[in-house]
Amino acid sequence: MVYTPHLQELMKKVEETRPSRVGVHYPRMTAAERQEVLRRFHPDFIEAGFRQLQVGVDKGSRVPLEMADILEAGSRLRGAALDLNRCAYDVDVLVIGGGGAGASAALEACAAGVSVMVATKLRFGDANTMMAQGGIQAADKPNDTPCIHYLDVVGGGGFYNVPELARALVMDAPLVIEWLESLGAMFDKKEDGTMNTIHGGGTSRKRMHAARDYTGAEIMRTLRDEVYNRGIKVVEFCPAVELLLDSSGRAAGAVLFNLETEEYLIARAKTVIIATGGSGRLHYQGFPTSNHYGATGDGLVLGYRAGAKTIFADSIQYHPTGGAYPPQLLGLLVTEKTRGLGGTPLNINGAQFVYHLETRDVESSAIIRECKERGLGVPLPTGSTAVWLDSPLIELTHGEGTIERQLPAMLRQFARFGVDIRKEPMLIYPTLHYQNGGLLIDEHGRSTVENLYVAGETAGGIHGRNRLMGNSLLDIVVFGRRAGRHAAARSGEVRPDGFSLEHVWNYEKELESTGSAGGRVAPILLPRYTHR
Amino acid sequence: MADAIRMIDLYVMGKQYTVPETLTIIEALEYAGYQIKRGCGCRAGFCGACATVYRIAGDFELKVGLACQTKVEPGMYLAQIPFFPGRKALFDLERIRPSVADFARLYPEVFRCLGCSSCTKVCPQDIDVMQYIAYLQRGDFARAADLSFDCVMCGLCVSRCPAHIVHYNAALTARRLYSRYLAPPDAFLKERVRAIEAGAFDHELQQLIDADKTRLQELYNNRDIE
Ligand SMILES: Cc1cc2nc3c(=O)[nH]c(=O)nc-3n(C[C@H](O)[C@H](O)[C@H](O)COP(=O)(O)OP(=O)(O)OC[C@H]3O[C@@H](n4cnc5c(N)ncnc54)[C@H](O)[C@@H]3O)c2cc1C
Ligand code: FES
């Protein structure tokens, strides 16, 4: 038992109210109530957390301060001795980033018969994709259709989604499940083969497919294994630090940085796919994050300097259920499946205060309100506040053993630090989880820069201003594959010439003229947590 | 109500540092001043990047764990395993079958298991690794797939195996074989894929794309929920 005596005392209230909460449905918010709680409590509405960009193609648009800091920064290559004509790699399609989007893109490009290489920052698969637990959406049940899925996607996204992107997402979804299965990914099924599917926040049909609570890991390790089987070249610990453009301003490769030898390496390509994932490690507004170590928004920096437009870069997703206590779990994701199975958030009185499957933005805002405004959060020994997530209610509702079967990763993770979630409720608070926007793409994954593609969490437009659970694992495979296919086809048509970093130096000049560089250098590649 | 956090002494590759007792091993390395490059991925127990060996002063046992999932203790002697080579068999999934013969061609060392159980003892996921190796020897891919499912491929089993088995890669191949050839297919999925490819939803979806925001809002707010 790691809960302090005080927490144990408070936990008794949860136990007291539990029997009366079994099977009881807390009312959903009305549209007006949702707007109200978002406007007042969602971090995206805290103006002090944002500023306007002063340079680049989206000059004047509003982004989080921490993102502005990396976009408005100098290049790592300033002063570096570089010979752009000495190239270490020369391929048709260069994929930057070895997560789910990058792996999907590489597989499709390879299938099209062109030469492909993946350059990635950490190990191949050290990525947000590996961490996704809850599931992947696809309308493949008789009572569901891509159109119903579409409505959930755009409604969840606040109707800001680029319609063509949302369409590609939902129409490709069942194809993606079929493709992943053909590669040997194991989804949860009934004995007759029927997919087990459940709800997620904001879904109107049970269309969340899962692989226990290792869904992303299952997808990632399968795709990675297949990339190796196909003999695709993978270069690890070599993040891209700048894009190369050709004399016509088209993407034509990248400068890589060998993290260990600290050399710069030139990779030339006919088309480039950025698949570097999200930016949780920028810790917007001081939030802890659920993201992997390398989620530092590098792709945004690379793309923006080369002139790629962004969309909804000011829209960040805070997952309602991040670990809050014990401190080793701070920010780590408690999968939404916990709520999907009926785990409910409770305040200090053991009372539910919000429907447990509101969309993430609404659910998070309601939790922040409960703690910040109503003062009904649970005070933690660390000095912050949290709310309970009543996981034992799941066992009571669906029967003993449900958690062990359906949430093995969560059970294990909390047990490692002394909490038995079958018997003790979890302590949670919103955590920085996902970048809703990113570099604008079209339905083939093309950015606004010629021959530059973007796929996965770095891309924006698909999910509007709020992504629903299970639609990101989906989007990385859908748009990874689309980008891979298109980039491969396109690579047969282009002959880049005159490789240059002129765009970088021009960007730096513009930056200097506004005086907003502040001596910063980006991409930052790794967050700094050293104690000095 | 913040309690004062206790500081403890531990050793990173033999050098002493003082760190807060609430940290994980990864956080302790960082607190000590290391900028980690290798040996850190998800920081949440999913990627297996952070396999670690350590000892505790006064204890004979060499302990292992995931550095992001293990809390520091006083007197710990820490080291990271930046990389541990493991062989992966290359194969074309369409050209192999879930049979002992095919599997033995890919991973012959699986059949040389000495039964020492070192792999099981060392697994930070508490998987009975040796048992799934036994299932693989028998060609029971369904059981091997099920039992090995929670593997994070950290490679600690491989580091200890006297028979040179690369358990995690063998298990991954087994799961892929199981899912591709043995798991029953979802009958409706195929039908849905065919319908989409035949354009069955194109018209209705185009109507949604053409609808204005008010109309979409109305549809959304009144949609029925399963
Ligand atoms: C804890 C957690 C749980 C989640 N659960 C779900 C879920 O249940 N369902 C769902 O749909 N979504 C979920 N998501 C979201 C989803 O997993 C991610 O959005 C998605 O996997 C991102 O995939 P990606 O390929 O774009 O990026 P990633 O998988 O993050 O891969 C990006 C890769 O690029 C590398 N990279 C970064 N910078 C560079 C550089 N400069 N050069 C080269 N390489 C670089 C990174 O190291 C990484 O390997 C979850 C996310 C997290 C963090
Ligand atoms: S860093 Fe991924 S398991 Fe520890």
CSV table of N, CA, C and O in Angstrom, one decimal, chain B residues 92-146:
chain,number,residue,atom,x,y,z
B,92,ASP,N,9.4,-14.4,-45.3
B,92,ASP,CA,8.3,-13.9,-46.1
B,92,ASP,C,7.0,-14.6,-45.5
B,92,ASP,O,6.9,-15.8,-45.7
B,93,LEU,N,6.2,-13.8,-44.8
B,93,LEU,CA,5.1,-14.4,-44.1
B,93,LEU,C,4.2,-15.2,-45.0
B,93,LEU,O,3.5,-16.1,-44.6
B,94,GLU,N,4.1,-14.8,-46.2
B,94,GLU,CA,3.2,-15.5,-47.2
B,94,GLU,C,3.8,-16.9,-47.6
B,94,GLU,O,3.1,-17.7,-48.2
B,95,ARG,N,5.1,-17.1,-47.3
B,95,ARG,CA,5.7,-18.3,-47.8
B,95,ARG,C,6.1,-19.3,-46.7
B,95,ARG,O,6.7,-20.3,-46.9
B,96,ILE,N,5.7,-18.9,-45.4
B,96,ILE,CA,5.9,-19.9,-44.3
B,96,ILE,C,4.6,-20.3,-43.7
B,96,ILE,O,3.6,-19.6,-43.9
B,97,ARG,N,4.6,-21.3,-43.0
B,97,ARG,CA,3.3,-21.8,-42.3
B,97,ARG,C,3.6,-22.1,-40.9
B,97,ARG,O,4.7,-22.3,-40.5
B,98,PRO,N,2.6,-22.1,-40.1
B,98,PRO,CA,2.8,-22.4,-38.6
B,98,PRO,C,3.0,-23.9,-38.4
B,98,PRO,O,2.2,-24.6,-37.9
B,99,SER,N,4.2,-24.3,-38.8
B,99,SER,CA,4.6,-25.7,-38.6
B,99,SER,C,5.9,-25.8,-37.9
B,99,SER,O,6.7,-24.8,-38.0
B,100,VAL,N,6.1,-26.8,-37.2
B,100,VAL,CA,7.4,-27.0,-36.4
B,100,VAL,C,8.5,-27.0,-37.4
B,100,VAL,O,9.6,-26.4,-37.2
B,101,ALA,N,8.4,-27.6,-38.6
B,101,ALA,CA,9.4,-27.6,-39.6
B,101,ALA,C,9.8,-26.2,-40.0
B,101,ALA,O,11.0,-25.9,-40.0
B,102,ASP,N,8.8,-25.4,-40.4
B,102,ASP,CA,9.2,-24.1,-40.9
B,102,ASP,C,9.8,-23.3,-39.7
B,102,ASP,O,10.8,-22.5,-39.9
B,103,PHE,N,9.3,-23.4,-38.5
B,103,PHE,CA,9.8,-22.7,-37.4
B,103,PHE,C,11.2,-23.0,-37.1
B,103,PHE,O,12.0,-22.2,-36.8
B,104,ALA,N,11.5,-24.3,-37.2
B,104,ALA,CA,12.8,-24.8,-36.8
B,104,ALA,C,13.8,-24.3,-37.8
B,104,ALA,O,15.0,-24.1,-37.5
B,105,ARG,N,13.4,-24.1,-39.1
B,105,ARG,CA,14.3,-23.5,-40.0
B,105,ARG,C,14.7,-22.1,-39.7
B,105,ARG,O,15.8,-21.6,-39.8
B,106,LEU,N,13.7,-21.3,-39.2
B,106,LEU,CA,13.9,-19.9,-38.8
B,106,LEU,C,14.7,-19.8,-37.5
B,106,LEU,O,15.6,-19.0,-37.4
B,107,TYR,N,14.3,-20.6,-36.5
B,107,TYR,CA,14.9,-20.4,-35.2
B,107,TYR,C,15.3,-21.8,-34.6
B,107,TYR,O,14.7,-22.3,-33.6
B,108,PRO,N,16.3,-22.4,-35.2
B,108,PRO,CA,16.7,-23.8,-34.7
B,108,PRO,C,17.1,-23.8,-33.3
B,108,PRO,O,16.9,-24.8,-32.6
B,109,GLU,N,17.6,-22.6,-32.8
B,109,GLU,CA,18.1,-22.6,-31.4
B,109,GLU,C,17.0,-22.8,-30.4
B,109,GLU,O,17.3,-23.2,-29.2
B,110,VAL,N,15.8,-22.5,-30.8
B,110,VAL,CA,14.6,-22.7,-29.8
B,110,VAL,C,14.6,-24.2,-29.4
B,110,VAL,O,14.2,-24.4,-28.2
B,111,PHE,N,15.0,-25.1,-30.2
B,111,PHE,CA,15.0,-26.5,-29.9
B,111,PHE,C,16.1,-27.0,-29.1
B,111,PHE,O,16.2,-28.1,-28.7
B,112,ARG,N,17.0,-26.0,-28.8
B,112,ARG,CA,18.2,-26.4,-27.9
B,112,ARG,C,18.0,-25.9,-26.5
B,112,ARG,O,19.0,-25.8,-25.8
B,113,CYS,N,16.8,-25.5,-26.1
B,113,CYS,CA,16.6,-24.9,-24.8
B,113,CYS,C,17.1,-25.9,-23.7
B,113,CYS,O,16.8,-27.1,-23.8
B,114,LEU,N,17.8,-25.5,-22.7
B,114,LEU,CA,18.4,-26.3,-21.7
B,114,LEU,C,17.4,-26.5,-20.5
B,114,LEU,O,17.7,-27.2,-19.6
B,115,GLY,N,16.3,-25.7,-20.6
B,115,GLY,CA,15.4,-25.8,-19.5
B,115,GLY,C,15.9,-25.2,-18.2
B,115,GLY,O,15.4,-25.6,-17.1
B,116,CYS,N,16.7,-24.2,-18.2
B,116,CYS,CA,17.3,-23.7,-17.0
B,116,CYS,C,16.4,-22.6,-16.4
B,116,CYS,O,16.6,-22.2,-15.2
B,117,SER,N,15.4,-22.1,-17.2
B,117,SER,CA,14.5,-21.2,-16.7
B,117,SER,C,15.0,-19.8,-16.3
B,117,SER,O,14.4,-18.9,-15.7
B,118,SER,N,16.2,-19.5,-16.8
B,118,SER,CA,16.8,-18.2,-16.6
B,118,SER,C,16.0,-17.1,-17.2
B,118,SER,O,15.8,-16.0,-16.6
B,119,CYS,N,15.4,-17.4,-18.4
B,119,CYS,CA,14.6,-16.4,-19.1
B,119,CYS,C,13.4,-16.0,-18.3
B,119,CYS,O,13.1,-14.8,-18.2
B,120,THR,N,12.7,-17.0,-17.7
B,120,THR,CA,11.5,-16.7,-17.0
B,120,THR,C,11.8,-15.9,-15.7
B,120,THR,O,11.1,-15.0,-15.4
B,121,LYS,N,12.9,-16.3,-15.1
B,121,LYS,CA,13.3,-15.6,-13.8
B,121,LYS,C,13.6,-14.1,-14.1
B,121,LYS,O,13.4,-13.3,-13.3
B,122,VAL,N,14.2,-13.8,-15.3
B,122,VAL,CA,14.7,-12.5,-15.5
B,122,VAL,C,13.6,-11.6,-16.2
B,122,VAL,O,13.8,-10.4,-16.2
B,123,CYS,N,12.5,-12.1,-16.6
B,123,CYS,CA,11.5,-11.3,-17.3
B,123,CYS,C,10.8,-10.2,-16.5
B,123,CYS,O,10.1,-10.5,-15.5
B,124,PRO,N,11.0,-8.9,-16.8
B,124,PRO,CA,10.4,-7.9,-16.1
B,124,PRO,C,8.9,-7.8,-16.2
B,124,PRO,O,8.2,-7.2,-15.5
B,125,GLN,N,8.3,-8.5,-17.2
B,125,GLN,CA,6.9,-8.6,-17.5
B,125,GLN,C,6.3,-9.8,-16.8
B,125,GLN,O,5.1,-10.1,-17.0
B,126,ASP,N,7.1,-10.6,-16.1
B,126,ASP,CA,6.6,-11.8,-15.4
B,126,ASP,C,6.0,-12.8,-16.4
B,126,ASP,O,5.0,-13.5,-16.0
B,127,ILE,N,6.5,-12.9,-17.6
B,127,ILE,CA,6.1,-13.8,-18.5
B,127,ILE,C,6.8,-15.2,-18.3
B,127,ILE,O,8.0,-15.2,-18.0
B,128,ASP,N,6.1,-16.3,-18.4
B,128,ASP,CA,6.7,-17.6,-18.3
B,128,ASP,C,7.4,-17.9,-19.6
B,128,ASP,O,6.9,-18.6,-20.4
B,129,VAL,N,8.6,-17.3,-19.8
B,129,VAL,CA,9.2,-17.3,-21.1
B,129,VAL,C,9.5,-18.8,-21.5
B,129,VAL,O,9.3,-19.2,-22.6
B,130,MET,N,10.1,-19.5,-20.5
B,130,MET,CA,10.5,-20.9,-20.9
B,130,MET,C,9.3,-21.7,-21.3
B,130,MET,O,9.4,-22.6,-22.2
B,131,GLN,N,8.2,-21.5,-20.7
B,131,GLN,CA,7.0,-22.2,-21.1
B,131,GLN,C,6.6,-21.9,-22.5
B,131,GLN,O,6.2,-22.8,-23.3
B,132,TYR,N,6.7,-20.6,-23.0
B,132,TYR,CA,6.3,-20.4,-24.4
B,132,TYR,C,7.3,-21.0,-25.3
B,132,TYR,O,7.0,-21.4,-26.4
B,133,ILE,N,8.6,-21.1,-24.9
B,133,ILE,CA,9.6,-21.7,-25.7
B,133,ILE,C,9.2,-23.2,-25.9
B,133,ILE,O,9.2,-23.8,-26.9
B,134,ALA,N,8.7,-23.8,-24.8
B,134,ALA,CA,8.2,-25.2,-24.8
B,134,ALA,C,7.0,-25.3,-25.8
B,134,ALA,O,7.0,-26.3,-26.6
B,135,TYR,N,6.1,-24.4,-25.7
B,135,TYR,CA,5.0,-24.4,-26.7
B,135,TYR,C,5.5,-24.3,-28.1
B,135,TYR,O,5.0,-25.0,-29.0
B,136,LEU,N,6.5,-23.5,-28.4
B,136,LEU,CA,7.0,-23.4,-29.7
B,136,LEU,C,7.7,-24.7,-30.2
B,136,LEU,O,7.5,-25.1,-31.3
B,137,GLN,N,8.3,-25.3,-29.3
B,137,GLN,CA,9.0,-26.6,-29.7
B,137,GLN,C,7.9,-27.6,-30.1
B,137,GLN,O,8.1,-28.4,-31.0
B,138,ARG,N,6.7,-27.5,-29.5
B,138,ARG,CA,5.6,-28.4,-29.8
B,138,ARG,C,4.8,-28.0,-31.0
B,138,ARG,O,3.9,-28.6,-31.4
B,139,GLY,N,5.1,-26.8,-31.5
B,139,GLY,CA,4.3,-26.2,-32.6
B,139,GLY,C,3.0,-25.7,-32.1
B,139,GLY,O,2.0,-25.5,-32.9
B,140,ASP,N,2.8,-25.4,-30.8
B,140,ASP,CA,1.6,-24.9,-30.3
B,140,ASP,C,1.6,-23.3,-30.4
B,140,ASP,O,1.9,-22.6,-29.4
B,141,PHE,N,1.4,-22.8,-31.6
B,141,PHE,CA,1.5,-21.4,-31.8
B,141,PHE,C,0.5,-20.6,-31.1
B,141,PHE,O,0.7,-19.5,-30.7
B,142,ALA,N,-0.7,-21.1,-31.0
B,142,ALA,CA,-1.8,-20.4,-30.3
B,142,ALA,C,-1.4,-20.1,-28.8
B,142,ALA,O,-1.5,-19.0,-28.4
B,143,ARG,N,-0.9,-21.1,-28.1
B,143,ARG,CA,-0.5,-20.9,-26.7
B,143,ARG,C,0.7,-20.0,-26.6
B,143,ARG,O,0.8,-19.2,-25.7
B,144,ALA,N,1.6,-20.2,-27.5
B,144,ALA,CA,2.9,-19.4,-27.5
B,144,ALA,C,2.5,-17.9,-27.7
B,144,ALA,O,3.0,-17.0,-27.1
B,145,ALA,N,1.6,-17.7,-28.7
B,145,ALA,CA,1.2,-16.3,-29.0
B,145,ALA,C,0.5,-15.7,-27.8
B,145,ALA,O,0.8,-14.6,-27.4
B,146,ASP,N,-0.4,-16.4,-27.2
B,146,ASP,CA,-1.1,-15.9,-26.0
B,146,ASP,C,-0.2,-15.6,-24.8
B,146,ASP,O,-0.2,-14.5,-24.3
